[in-house]
PDB file of C-alpha atoms in Angstrom:
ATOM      1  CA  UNK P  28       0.000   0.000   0.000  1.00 56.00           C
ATOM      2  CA  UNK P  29       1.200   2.992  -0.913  1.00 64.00           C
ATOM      3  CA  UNK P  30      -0.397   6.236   1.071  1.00 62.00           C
ATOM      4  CA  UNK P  31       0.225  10.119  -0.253  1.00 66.00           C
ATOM      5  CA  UNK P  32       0.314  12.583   2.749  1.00 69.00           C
ATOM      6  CA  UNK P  33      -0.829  15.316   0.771  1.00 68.00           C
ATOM      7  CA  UNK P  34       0.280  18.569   3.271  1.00 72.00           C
ATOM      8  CA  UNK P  35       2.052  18.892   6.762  1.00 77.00           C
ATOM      9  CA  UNK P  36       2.010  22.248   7.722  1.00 74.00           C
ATOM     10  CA  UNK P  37       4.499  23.715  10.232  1.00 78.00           C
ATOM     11  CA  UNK P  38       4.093  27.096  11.750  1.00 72.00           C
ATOM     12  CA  UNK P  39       6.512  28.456  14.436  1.00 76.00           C
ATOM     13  CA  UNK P  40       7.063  31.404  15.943  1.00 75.00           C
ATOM     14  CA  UNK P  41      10.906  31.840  15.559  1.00 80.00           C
ATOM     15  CA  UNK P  42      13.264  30.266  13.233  1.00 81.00           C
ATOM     16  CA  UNK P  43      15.176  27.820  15.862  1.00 87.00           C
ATOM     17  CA  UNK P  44      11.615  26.654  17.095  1.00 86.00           C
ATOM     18  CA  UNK P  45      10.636  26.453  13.462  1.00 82.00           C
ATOM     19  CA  UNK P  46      13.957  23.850  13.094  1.00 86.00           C
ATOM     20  CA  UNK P  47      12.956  22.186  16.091  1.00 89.00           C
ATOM     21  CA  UNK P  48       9.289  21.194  14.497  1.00 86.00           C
ATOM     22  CA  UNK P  49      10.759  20.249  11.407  1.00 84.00           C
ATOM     23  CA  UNK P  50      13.099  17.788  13.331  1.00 88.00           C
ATOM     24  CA  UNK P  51      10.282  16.083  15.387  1.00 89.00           C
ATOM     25  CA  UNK P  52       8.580  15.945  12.154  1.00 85.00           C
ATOM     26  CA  UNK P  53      11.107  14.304  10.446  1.00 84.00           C
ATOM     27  CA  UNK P  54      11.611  12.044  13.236  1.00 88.00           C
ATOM     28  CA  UNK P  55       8.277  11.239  13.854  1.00 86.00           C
ATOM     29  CA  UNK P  56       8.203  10.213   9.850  1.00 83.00           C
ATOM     30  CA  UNK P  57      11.967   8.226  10.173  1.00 85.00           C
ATOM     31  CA  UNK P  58      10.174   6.307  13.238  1.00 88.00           C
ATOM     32  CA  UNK P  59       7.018   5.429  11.549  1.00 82.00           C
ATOM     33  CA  UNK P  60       8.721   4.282   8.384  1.00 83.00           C
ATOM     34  CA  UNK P  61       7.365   7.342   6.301  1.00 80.00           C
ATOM     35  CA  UNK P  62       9.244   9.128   3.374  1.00 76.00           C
ATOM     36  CA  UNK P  63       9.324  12.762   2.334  1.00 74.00           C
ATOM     37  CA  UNK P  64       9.964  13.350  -1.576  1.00 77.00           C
ATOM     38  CA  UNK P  65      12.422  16.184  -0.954  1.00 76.00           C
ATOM     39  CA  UNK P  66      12.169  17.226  -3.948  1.00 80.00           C
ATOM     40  CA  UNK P  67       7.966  18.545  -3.231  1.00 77.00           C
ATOM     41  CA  UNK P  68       8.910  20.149   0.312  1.00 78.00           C
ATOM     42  CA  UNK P  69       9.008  23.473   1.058  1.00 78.00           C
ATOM     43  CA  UNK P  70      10.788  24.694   3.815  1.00 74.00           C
ATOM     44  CA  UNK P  71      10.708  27.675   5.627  1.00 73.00           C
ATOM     45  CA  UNK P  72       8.793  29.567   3.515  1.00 77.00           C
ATOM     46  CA  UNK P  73       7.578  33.068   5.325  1.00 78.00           C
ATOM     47  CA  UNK P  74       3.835  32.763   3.276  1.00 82.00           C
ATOM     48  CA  UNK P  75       1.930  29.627   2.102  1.00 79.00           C
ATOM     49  CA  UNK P  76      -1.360  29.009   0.747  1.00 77.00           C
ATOM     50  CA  UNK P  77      -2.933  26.499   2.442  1.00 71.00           C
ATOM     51  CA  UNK P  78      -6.921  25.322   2.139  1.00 67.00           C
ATOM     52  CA  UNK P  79      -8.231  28.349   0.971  1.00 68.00           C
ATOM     53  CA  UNK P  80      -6.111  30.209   3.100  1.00 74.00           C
ATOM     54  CA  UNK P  81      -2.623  32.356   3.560  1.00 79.00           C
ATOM     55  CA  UNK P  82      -0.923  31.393   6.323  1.00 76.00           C
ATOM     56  CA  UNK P  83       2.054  33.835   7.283  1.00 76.00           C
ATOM     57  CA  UNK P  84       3.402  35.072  10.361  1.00 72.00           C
ATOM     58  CA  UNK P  85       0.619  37.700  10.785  1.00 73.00           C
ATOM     59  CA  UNK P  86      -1.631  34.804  10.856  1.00 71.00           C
ATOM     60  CA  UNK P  87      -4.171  33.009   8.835  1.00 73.00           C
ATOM     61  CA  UNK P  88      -6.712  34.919   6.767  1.00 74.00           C
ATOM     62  CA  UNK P  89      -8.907  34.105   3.756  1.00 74.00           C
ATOM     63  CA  UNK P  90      -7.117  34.423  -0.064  1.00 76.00           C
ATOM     64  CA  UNK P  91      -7.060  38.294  -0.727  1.00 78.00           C
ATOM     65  CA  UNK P  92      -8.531  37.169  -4.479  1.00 79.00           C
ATOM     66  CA  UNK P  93     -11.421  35.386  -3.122  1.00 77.00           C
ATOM     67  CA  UNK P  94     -11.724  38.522  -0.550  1.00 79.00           C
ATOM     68  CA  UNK P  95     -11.789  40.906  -3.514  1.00 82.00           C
ATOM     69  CA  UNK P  96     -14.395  38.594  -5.429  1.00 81.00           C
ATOM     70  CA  UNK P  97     -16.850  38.907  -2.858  1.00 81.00           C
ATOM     71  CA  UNK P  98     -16.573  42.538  -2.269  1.00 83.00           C
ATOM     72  CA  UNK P  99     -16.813  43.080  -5.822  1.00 86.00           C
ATOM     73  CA  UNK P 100     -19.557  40.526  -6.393  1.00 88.00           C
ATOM     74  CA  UNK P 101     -22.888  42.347  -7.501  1.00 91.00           C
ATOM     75  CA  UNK P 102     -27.051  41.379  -6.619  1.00 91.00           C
ATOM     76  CA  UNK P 103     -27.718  38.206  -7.901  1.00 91.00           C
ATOM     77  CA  UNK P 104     -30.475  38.394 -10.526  1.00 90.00           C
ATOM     78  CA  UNK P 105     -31.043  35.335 -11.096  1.00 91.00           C
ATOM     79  CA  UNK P 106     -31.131  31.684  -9.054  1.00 91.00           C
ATOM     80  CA  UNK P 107     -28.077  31.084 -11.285  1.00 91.00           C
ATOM     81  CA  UNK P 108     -26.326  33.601 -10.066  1.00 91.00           C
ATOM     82  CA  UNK P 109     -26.938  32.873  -6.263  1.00 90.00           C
ATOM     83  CA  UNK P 110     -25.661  28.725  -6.832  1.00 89.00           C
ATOM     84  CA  UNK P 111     -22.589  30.899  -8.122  1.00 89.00           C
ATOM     85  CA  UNK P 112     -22.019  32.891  -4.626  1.00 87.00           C
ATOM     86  CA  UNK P 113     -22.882  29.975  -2.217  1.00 83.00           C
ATOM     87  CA  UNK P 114     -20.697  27.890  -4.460  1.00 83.00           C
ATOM     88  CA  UNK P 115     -17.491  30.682  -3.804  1.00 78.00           C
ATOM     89  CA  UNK P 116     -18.996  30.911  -0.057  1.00 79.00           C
ATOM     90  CA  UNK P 117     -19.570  27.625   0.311  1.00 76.00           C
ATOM     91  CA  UNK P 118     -16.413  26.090   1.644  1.00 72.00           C
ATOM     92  CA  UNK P 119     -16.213  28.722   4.168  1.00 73.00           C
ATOM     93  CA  UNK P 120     -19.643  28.369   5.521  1.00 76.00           C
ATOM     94  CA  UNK P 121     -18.548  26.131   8.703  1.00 71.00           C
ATOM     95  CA  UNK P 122     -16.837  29.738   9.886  1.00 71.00           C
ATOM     96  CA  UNK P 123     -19.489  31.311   9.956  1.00 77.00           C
ATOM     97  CA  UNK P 124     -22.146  31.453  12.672  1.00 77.00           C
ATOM     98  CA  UNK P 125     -25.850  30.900  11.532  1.00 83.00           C
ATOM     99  CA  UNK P 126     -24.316  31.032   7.876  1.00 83.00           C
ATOM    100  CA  UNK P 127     -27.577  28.423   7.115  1.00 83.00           C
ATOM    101  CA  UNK P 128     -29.757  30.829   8.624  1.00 86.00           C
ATOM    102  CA  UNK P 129     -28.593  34.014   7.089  1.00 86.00           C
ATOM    103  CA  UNK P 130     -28.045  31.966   3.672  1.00 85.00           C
ATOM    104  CA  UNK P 131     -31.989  30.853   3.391  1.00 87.00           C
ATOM    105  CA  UNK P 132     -33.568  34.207   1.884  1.00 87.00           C
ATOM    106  CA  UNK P 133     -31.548  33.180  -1.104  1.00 83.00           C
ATOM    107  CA  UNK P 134     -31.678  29.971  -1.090  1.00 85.00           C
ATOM    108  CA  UNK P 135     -35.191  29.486  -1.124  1.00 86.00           C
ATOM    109  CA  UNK P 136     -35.151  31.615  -4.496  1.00 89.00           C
ATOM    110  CA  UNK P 137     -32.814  28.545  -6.118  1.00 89.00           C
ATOM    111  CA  UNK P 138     -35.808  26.155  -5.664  1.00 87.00           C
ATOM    112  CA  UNK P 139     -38.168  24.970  -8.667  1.00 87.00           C
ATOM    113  CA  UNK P 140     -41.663  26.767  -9.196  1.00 88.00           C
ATOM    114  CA  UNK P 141     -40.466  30.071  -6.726  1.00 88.00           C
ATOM    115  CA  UNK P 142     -40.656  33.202  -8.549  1.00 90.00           C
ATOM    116  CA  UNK P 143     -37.423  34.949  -8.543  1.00 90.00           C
ATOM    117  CA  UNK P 144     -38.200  37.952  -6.159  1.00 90.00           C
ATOM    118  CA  UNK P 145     -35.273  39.731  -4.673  1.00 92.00           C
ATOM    119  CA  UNK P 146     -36.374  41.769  -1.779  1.00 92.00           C
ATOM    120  CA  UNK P 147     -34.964  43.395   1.604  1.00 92.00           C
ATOM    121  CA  UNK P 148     -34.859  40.547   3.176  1.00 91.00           C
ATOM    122  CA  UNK P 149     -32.871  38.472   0.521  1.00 91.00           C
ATOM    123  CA  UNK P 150     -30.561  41.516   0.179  1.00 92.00           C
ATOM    124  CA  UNK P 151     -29.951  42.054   4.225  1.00 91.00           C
ATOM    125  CA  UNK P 152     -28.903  38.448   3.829  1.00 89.00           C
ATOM    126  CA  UNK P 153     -26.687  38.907   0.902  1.00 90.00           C
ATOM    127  CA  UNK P 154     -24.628  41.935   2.341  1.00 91.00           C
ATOM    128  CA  UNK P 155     -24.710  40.324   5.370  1.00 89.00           C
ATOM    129  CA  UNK P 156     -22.834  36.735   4.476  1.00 85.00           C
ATOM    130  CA  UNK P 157     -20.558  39.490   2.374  1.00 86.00           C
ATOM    131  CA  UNK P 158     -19.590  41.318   5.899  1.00 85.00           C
ATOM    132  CA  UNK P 159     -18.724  38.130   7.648  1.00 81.00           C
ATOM    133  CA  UNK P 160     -16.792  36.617   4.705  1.00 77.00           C
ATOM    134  CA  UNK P 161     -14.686  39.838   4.385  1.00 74.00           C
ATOM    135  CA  UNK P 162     -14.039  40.199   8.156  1.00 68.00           C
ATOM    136  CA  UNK P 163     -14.722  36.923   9.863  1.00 54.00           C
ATOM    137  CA  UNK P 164     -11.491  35.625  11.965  1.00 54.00           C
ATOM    138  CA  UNK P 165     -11.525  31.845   9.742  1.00 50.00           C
ATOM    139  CA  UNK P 166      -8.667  29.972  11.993  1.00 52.00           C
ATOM    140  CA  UNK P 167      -6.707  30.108  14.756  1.00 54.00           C
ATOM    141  CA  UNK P 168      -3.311  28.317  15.513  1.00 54.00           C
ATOM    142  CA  UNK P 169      -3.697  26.554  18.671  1.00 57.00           C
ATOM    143  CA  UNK P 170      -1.202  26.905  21.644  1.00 61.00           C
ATOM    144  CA  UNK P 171       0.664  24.728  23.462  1.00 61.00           C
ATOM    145  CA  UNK P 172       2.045  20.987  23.297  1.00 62.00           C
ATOM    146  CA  UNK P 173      -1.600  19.120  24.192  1.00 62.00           C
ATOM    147  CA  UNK P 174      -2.630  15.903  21.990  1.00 61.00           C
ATOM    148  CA  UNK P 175      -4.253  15.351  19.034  1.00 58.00           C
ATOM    149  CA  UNK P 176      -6.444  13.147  17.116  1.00 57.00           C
ATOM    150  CA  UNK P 177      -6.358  12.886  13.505  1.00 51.00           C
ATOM    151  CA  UNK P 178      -9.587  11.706  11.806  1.00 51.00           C
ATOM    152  CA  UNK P 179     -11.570  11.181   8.630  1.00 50.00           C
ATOM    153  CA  UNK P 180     -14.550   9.561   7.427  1.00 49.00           C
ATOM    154  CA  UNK P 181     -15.222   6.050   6.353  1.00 48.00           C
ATOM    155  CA  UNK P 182     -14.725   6.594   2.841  1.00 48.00           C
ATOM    156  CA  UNK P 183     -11.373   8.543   3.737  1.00 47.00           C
ATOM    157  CA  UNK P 184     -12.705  11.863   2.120  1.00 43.00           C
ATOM    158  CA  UNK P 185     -12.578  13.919   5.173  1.00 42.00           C
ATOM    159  CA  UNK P 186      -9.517  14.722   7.076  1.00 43.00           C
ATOM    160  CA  UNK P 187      -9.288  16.736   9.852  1.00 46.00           C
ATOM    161  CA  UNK P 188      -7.478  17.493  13.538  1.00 45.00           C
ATOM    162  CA  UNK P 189      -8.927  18.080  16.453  1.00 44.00           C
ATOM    163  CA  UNK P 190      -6.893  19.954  19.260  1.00 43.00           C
ATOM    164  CA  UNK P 191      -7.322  18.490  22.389  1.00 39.00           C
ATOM    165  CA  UNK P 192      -6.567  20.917  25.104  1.00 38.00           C
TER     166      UNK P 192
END
């Protein structure tokens, strides 16, 4: 079996404790018999995009070009055009408190046999989802040296962390 680690992101806060993740890292890979192509690492690079994100050292905000796209992105005028901005807003929806709730004015105007009608409501909701994309704080790094548990789904399409601390 062959099994492709697809990211392992490092982020210190100096340089020497930046060298000292790396080398548990690297260790931690050496012990369990895992292999880094050298050759596809990046290392100690000051900005990286990671999952939608930029990760630097003034901390972890949403892409700039996806920022700029929603600022920029005009009323909807058609259900069309609303699957378009839940599709761009849609991976960051988890982020968001309520984002269901605030979302449904719209979304109830993607559904068969509803007339298109675009009122207050459906445009409070709009601006609003546009606010909390722009300035909503996505992720945090956590702190300290507690456990954690790496998990995914059955099928092995979800991966995620949990800190446990």
């Amino acid at each position: 079996m062959i099994v492709f680690i697809d990211h392992i992101l490092i982020s210190s806060q100096s340089k020497e404790e930046h060298n000292q993740h790396l080398r548990q890292v690297f260790e931690t890979l050496r012990a369990e018999k895992l292999y880094a192509e050298f050759s596809k690492c990046e290392l100690s690079v000051r900005i990286v995009d990671f999952l939608g994100h930029v990760v630097s050292n003034e901390g972890i905000h949403v892409y700039p070009s996806k920022i700029k796209a929603i600022e920029g992105w005009e009323t909807p005028r058609t259900p069309t055009e609303i699957r378009s901005f839940l599709g761009l807003t849609g991976y960051y929806r988890r982020f968001i408190q309520n984002f269901y709730k605030i979302a449904k004015p719209r979304t109830a105007l993607t559904q068969k046999g509803v007339p298109f009608i675009w009122g207050r409501k459906q445009e409070a909701a709009f601006q609003t989802l546009k606010q909390a994309l722009r300035n909503a704080p996505v992720l945090t790094l956590p702190e300290g040296t507690e456990d954690f548990v790496v998990y995914c789904d059955d099928q092995g399409a979800y991966f995620g962390v949990i800190w446990i601390g």
